mmCIF file of C-alpha atoms in Angstrom:
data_model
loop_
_atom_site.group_PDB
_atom_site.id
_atom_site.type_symbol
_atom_site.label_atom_id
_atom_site.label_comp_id
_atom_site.label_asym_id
_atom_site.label_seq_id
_atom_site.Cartn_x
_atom_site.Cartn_y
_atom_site.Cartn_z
ATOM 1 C CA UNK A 1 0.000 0.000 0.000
ATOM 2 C CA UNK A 2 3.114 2.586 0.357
ATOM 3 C CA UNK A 3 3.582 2.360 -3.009
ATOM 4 C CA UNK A 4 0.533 3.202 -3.658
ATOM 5 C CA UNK A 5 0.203 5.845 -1.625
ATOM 6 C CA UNK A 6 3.304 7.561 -3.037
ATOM 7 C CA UNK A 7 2.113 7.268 -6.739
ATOM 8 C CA UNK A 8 -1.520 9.005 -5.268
ATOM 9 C CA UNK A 9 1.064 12.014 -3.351
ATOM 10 C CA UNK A 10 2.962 12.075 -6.737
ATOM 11 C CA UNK A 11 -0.249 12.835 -8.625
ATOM 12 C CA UNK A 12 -1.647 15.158 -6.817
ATOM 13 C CA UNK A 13 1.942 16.810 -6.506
ATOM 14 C CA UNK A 14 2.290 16.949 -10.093
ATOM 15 C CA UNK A 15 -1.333 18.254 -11.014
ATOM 16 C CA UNK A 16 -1.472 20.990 -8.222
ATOM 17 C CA UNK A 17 2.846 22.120 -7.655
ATOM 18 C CA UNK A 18 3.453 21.733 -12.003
ATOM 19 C CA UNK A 19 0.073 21.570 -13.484
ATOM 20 C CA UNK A 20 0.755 18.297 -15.231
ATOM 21 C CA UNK A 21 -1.100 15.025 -14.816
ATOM 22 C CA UNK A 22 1.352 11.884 -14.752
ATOM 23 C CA UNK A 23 -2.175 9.663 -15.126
ATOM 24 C CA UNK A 24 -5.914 9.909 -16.612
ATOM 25 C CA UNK A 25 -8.349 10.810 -14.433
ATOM 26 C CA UNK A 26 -9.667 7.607 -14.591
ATOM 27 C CA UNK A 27 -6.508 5.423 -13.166
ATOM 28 C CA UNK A 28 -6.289 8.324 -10.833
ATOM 29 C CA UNK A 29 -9.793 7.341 -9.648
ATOM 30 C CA UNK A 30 -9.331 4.190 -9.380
ATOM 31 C CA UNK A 31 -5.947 4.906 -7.443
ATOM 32 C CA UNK A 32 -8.167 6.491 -5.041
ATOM 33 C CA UNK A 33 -11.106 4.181 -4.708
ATOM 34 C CA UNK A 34 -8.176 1.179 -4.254
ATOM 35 C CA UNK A 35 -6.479 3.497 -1.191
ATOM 36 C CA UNK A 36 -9.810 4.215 0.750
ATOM 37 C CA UNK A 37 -10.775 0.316 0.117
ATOM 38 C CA UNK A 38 -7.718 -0.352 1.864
ATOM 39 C CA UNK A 39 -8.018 2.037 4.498
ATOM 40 C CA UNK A 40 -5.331 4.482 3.575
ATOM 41 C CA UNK A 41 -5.483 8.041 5.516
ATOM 42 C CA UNK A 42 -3.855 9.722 2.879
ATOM 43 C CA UNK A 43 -6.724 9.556 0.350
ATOM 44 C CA UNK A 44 -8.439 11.760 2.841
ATOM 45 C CA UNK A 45 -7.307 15.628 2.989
ATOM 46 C CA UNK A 46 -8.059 17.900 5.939
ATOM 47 C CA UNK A 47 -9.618 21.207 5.092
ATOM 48 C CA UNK A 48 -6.228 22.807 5.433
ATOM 49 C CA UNK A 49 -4.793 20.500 2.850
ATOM 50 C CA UNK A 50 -7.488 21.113 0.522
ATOM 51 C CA UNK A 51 -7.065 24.452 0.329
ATOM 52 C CA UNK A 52 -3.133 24.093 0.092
ATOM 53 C CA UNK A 53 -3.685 22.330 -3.268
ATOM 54 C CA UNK A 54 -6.196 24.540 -4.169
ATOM 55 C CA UNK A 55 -3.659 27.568 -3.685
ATOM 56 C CA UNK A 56 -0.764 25.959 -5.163
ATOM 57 C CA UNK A 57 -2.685 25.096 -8.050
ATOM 58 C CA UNK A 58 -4.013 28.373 -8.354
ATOM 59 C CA UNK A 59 -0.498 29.502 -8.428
ATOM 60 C CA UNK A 60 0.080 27.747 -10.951
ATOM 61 C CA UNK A 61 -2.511 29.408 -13.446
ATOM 62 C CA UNK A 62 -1.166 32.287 -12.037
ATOM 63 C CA UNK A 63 -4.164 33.865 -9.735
ATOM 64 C CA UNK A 64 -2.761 33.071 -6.573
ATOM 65 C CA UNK A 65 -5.446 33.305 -3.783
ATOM 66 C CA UNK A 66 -3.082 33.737 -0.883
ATOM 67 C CA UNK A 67 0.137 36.008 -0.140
ATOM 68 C CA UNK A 68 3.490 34.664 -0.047
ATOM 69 C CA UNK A 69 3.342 34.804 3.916
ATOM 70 C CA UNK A 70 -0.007 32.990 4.177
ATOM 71 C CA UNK A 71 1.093 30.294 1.618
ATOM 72 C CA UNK A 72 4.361 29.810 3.640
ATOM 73 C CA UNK A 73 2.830 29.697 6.900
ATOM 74 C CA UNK A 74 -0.409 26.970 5.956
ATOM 75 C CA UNK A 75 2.830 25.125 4.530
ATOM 76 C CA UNK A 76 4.617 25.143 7.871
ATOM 77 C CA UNK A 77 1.891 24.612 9.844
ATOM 78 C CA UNK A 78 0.732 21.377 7.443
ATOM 79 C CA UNK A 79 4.448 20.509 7.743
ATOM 80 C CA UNK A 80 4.296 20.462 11.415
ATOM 81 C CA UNK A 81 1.246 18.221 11.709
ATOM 82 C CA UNK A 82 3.097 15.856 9.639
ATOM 83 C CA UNK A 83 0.967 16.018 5.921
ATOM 84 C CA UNK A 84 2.559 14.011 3.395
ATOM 85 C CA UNK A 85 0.969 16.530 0.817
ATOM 86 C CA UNK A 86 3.628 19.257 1.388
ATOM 87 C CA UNK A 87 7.057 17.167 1.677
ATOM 88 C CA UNK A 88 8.692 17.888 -2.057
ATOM 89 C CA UNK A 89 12.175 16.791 -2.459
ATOM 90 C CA UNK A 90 15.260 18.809 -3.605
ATOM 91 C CA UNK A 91 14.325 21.909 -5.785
ATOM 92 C CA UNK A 92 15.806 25.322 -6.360
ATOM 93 C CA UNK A 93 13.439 28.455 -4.765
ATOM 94 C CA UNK A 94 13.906 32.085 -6.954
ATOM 95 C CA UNK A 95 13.116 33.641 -4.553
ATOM 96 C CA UNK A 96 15.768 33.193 -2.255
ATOM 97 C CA UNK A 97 18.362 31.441 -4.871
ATOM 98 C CA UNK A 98 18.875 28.926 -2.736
ATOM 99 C CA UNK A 99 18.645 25.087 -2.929
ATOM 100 C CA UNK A 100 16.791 22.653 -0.150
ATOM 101 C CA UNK A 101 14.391 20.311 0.685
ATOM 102 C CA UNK A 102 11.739 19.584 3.153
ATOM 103 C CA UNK A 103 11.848 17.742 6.413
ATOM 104 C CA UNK A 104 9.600 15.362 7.965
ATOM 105 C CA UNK A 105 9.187 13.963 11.362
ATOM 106 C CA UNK A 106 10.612 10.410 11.308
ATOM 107 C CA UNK A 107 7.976 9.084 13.879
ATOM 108 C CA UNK A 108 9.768 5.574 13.877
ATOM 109 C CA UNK A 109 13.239 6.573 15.333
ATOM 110 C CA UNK A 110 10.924 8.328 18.028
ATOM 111 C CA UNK A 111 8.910 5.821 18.728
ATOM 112 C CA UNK A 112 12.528 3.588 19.099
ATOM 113 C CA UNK A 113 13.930 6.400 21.939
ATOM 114 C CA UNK A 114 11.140 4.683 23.865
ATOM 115 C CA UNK A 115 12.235 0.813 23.803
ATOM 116 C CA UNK A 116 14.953 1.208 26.478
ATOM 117 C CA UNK A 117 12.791 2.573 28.991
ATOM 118 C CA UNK A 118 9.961 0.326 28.303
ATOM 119 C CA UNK A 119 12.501 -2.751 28.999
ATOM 120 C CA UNK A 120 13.663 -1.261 31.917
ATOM 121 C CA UNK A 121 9.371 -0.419 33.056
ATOM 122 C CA UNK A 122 8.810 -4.014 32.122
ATOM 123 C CA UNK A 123 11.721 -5.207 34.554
ATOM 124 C CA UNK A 124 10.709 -2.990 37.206
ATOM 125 C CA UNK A 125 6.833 -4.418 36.640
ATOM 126 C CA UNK A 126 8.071 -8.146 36.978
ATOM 127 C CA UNK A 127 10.286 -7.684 39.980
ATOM 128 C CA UNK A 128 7.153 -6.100 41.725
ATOM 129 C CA UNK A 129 5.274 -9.024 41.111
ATOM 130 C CA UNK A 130 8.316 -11.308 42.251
ATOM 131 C CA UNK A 131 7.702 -8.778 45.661
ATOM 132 C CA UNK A 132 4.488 -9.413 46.072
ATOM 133 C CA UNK A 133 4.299 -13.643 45.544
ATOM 134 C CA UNK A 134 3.100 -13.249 42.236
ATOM 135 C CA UNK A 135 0.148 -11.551 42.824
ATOM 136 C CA UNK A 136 -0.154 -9.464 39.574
ATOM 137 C CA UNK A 137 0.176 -12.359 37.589
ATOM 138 C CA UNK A 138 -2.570 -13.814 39.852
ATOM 139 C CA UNK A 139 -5.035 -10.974 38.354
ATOM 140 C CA UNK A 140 -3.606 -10.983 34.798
ATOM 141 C CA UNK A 141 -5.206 -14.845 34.930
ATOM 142 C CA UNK A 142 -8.150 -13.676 36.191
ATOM 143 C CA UNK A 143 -11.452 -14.782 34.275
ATOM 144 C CA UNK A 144 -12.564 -13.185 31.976
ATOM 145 C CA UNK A 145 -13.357 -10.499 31.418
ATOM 146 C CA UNK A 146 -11.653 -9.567 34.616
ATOM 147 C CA UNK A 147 -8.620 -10.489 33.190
ATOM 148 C CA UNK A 148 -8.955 -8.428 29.846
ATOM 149 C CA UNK A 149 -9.543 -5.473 32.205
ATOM 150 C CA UNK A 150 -7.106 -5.478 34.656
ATOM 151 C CA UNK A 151 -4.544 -6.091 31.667
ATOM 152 C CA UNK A 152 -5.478 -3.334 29.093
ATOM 153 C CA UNK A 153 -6.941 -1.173 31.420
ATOM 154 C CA UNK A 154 -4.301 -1.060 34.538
ATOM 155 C CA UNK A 155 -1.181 -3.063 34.008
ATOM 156 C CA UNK A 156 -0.599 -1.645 30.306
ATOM 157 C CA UNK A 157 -1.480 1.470 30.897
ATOM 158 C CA UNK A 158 0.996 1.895 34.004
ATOM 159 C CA UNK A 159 3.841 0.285 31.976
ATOM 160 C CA UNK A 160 3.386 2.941 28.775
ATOM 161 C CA UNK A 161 3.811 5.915 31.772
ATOM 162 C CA UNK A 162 6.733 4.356 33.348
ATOM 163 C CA UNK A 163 8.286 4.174 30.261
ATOM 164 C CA UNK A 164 7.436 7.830 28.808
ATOM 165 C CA UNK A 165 8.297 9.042 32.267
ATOM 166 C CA UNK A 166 11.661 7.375 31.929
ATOM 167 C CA UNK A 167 12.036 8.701 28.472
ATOM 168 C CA UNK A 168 11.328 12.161 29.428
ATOM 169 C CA UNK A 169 13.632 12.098 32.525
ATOM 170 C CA UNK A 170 16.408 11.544 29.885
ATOM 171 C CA UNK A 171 15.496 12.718 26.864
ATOM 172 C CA UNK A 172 13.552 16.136 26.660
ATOM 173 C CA UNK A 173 11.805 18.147 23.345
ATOM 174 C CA UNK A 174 12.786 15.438 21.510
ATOM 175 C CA UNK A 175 12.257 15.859 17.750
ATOM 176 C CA UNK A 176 13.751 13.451 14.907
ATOM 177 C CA UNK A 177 13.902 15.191 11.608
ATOM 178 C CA UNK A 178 14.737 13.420 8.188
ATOM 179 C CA UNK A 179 14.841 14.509 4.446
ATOM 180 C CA UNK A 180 16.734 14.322 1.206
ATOM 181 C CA UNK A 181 20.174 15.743 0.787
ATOM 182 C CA UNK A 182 19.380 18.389 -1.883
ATOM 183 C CA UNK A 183 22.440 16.960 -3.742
ATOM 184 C CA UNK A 184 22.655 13.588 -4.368
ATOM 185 C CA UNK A 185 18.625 12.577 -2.538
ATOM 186 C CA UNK A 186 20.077 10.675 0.166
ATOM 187 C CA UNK A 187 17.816 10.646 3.157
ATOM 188 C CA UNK A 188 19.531 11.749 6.344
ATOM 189 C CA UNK A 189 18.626 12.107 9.798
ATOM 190 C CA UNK A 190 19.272 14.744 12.280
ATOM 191 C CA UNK A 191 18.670 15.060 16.584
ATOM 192 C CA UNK A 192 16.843 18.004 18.200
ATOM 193 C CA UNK A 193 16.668 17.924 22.015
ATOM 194 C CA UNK A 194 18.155 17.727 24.949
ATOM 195 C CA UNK A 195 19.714 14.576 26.050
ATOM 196 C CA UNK A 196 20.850 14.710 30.137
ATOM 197 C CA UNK A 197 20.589 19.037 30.329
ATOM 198 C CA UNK A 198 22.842 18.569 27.292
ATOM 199 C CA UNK A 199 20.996 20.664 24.345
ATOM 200 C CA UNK A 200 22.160 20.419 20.463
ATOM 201 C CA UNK A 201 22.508 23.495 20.051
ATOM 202 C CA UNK A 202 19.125 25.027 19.009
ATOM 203 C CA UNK A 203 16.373 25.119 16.571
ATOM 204 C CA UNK A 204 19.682 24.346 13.780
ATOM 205 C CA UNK A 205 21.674 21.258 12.831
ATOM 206 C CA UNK A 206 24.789 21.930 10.903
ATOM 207 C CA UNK A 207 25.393 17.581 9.337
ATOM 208 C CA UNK A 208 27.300 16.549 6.451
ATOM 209 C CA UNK A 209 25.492 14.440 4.005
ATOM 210 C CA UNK A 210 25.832 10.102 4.471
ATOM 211 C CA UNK A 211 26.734 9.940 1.120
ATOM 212 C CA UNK A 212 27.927 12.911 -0.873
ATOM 213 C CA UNK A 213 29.550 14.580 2.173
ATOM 214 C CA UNK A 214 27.857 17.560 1.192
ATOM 215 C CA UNK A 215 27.321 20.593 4.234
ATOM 216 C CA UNK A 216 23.669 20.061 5.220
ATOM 217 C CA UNK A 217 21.647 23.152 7.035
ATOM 218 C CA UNK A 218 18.432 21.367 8.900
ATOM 219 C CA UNK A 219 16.139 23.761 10.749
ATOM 220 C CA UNK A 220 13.413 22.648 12.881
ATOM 221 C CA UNK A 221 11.631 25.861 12.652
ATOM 222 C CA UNK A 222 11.125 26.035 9.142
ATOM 223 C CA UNK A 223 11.515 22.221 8.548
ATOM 224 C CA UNK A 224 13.699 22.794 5.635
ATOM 225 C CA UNK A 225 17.832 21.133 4.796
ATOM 226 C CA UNK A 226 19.086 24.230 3.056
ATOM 227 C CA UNK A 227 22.811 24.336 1.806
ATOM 228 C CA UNK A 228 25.427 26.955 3.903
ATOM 229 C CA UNK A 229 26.124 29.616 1.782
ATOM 230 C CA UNK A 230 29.180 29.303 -0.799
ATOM 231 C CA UNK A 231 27.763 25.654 -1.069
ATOM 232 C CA UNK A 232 27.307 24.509 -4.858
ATOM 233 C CA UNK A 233 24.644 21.468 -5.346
#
């Protein structure tokens, strides 16, 4: 279904950012119908993505129907609220004469910062019931539905807080950011947080590129990899 979904995001890109359809409107329909059938979020567009599209195709035509500044900050905000619909890879902007590409939020790697203290909640959850002679595993065989309740409703809950508590304790505004080098396309990765009162420096991210070892830029405000100035894509 990810494929999928990226030849749907491609479409619509293409259509609404160049004004050029990569497929009929008929294998575009059925595109969509497929996505929905298989439950796919992407298929469905909040109001503020709608009328992203809607401006960027109207760009397009050339009657914009929002400033520069409104267009830039719907973008953001999409952007922060992690839509698929505004990520573009490496382009050029006129404007500024300078070359990037857009971050996203790599929700995986942040979900991952959470498996040590979950391991470490789950230890601390079995030696309590070694304390008390086994008594939580006593109501986790409950019958059911007693059983079904005390597990989903107490025990897992109390686990997921222990472990986000232990998270937190260690890692604080804690944001994973990856995108395309705007040189070669290589996705890379780059930390913002503070790990033990130790902070990375700000909203900013100066990272050299896996691949090309090109000078990356990443800024968590704008959620944009730029290149430094004197840089040359």
């Amino acid at each position: 279904m990810g494929e999928l979904e990226q030849d749907f995001l491609q479409a619509l890109q293409s259509f609404y950012y160049d004004g050029k359809a990569i497929m009929s409107n008929e294998e575009f329909d059925n595109l969509k119908e497929e996505l929905m059938w298989e439950g796919s979020s992407v298929v469905m567009l909040s109001s503020d993505e709608q009328k992203f599209l809607e401006a960027s195709m109207a760009y397009v035509s050339g009657k914009p129907i929002l400033t520069d500044q409104e267009y830039d900050e719907l973008k953001l905000r999409l952007k922060t609220e992690g839509s698929d619909i505004v990520v573009e890879g490496p382009r050029c902007s006129l404007r500024t004469r300078k070359v990037y590409s857009d971050l996203s939020v790599d929700y995986l790697k942040m979900l991952l910062l959470n498996v040590p203290a979950t391991v470490v909640a789950l230890a601390a959850f079995f030696f309590l019931d070694d304390l008390t002679g086994f008594e939580i595993t006593y109501l986790l065989e409950l019958p059911e539905p007693f059983s079904f309740i005390f597990t989903w409703f107490a025990a897992v809950p109390v686990i997921v807080y222990l472990a986000q508590a232990l998270t937190k304790l260690i890692i604080k505004d804690v944001l994973i950011l990856k995108g395309p080098c705007p040189n070669c396309g290589t996705e890379n990765l780059s930390f913002f947080g503070t790990i033990l009162s130790i902070s990375n420096g700000g909203s900013t991210n100066n990272i050299k590129c896996s691949n090309c070892g090109t000078p990356l830029v990443y800024d968590s405000k704008s959620r944009l990899i730029t290149l430094p100035e004197g840089s040359n894509a």
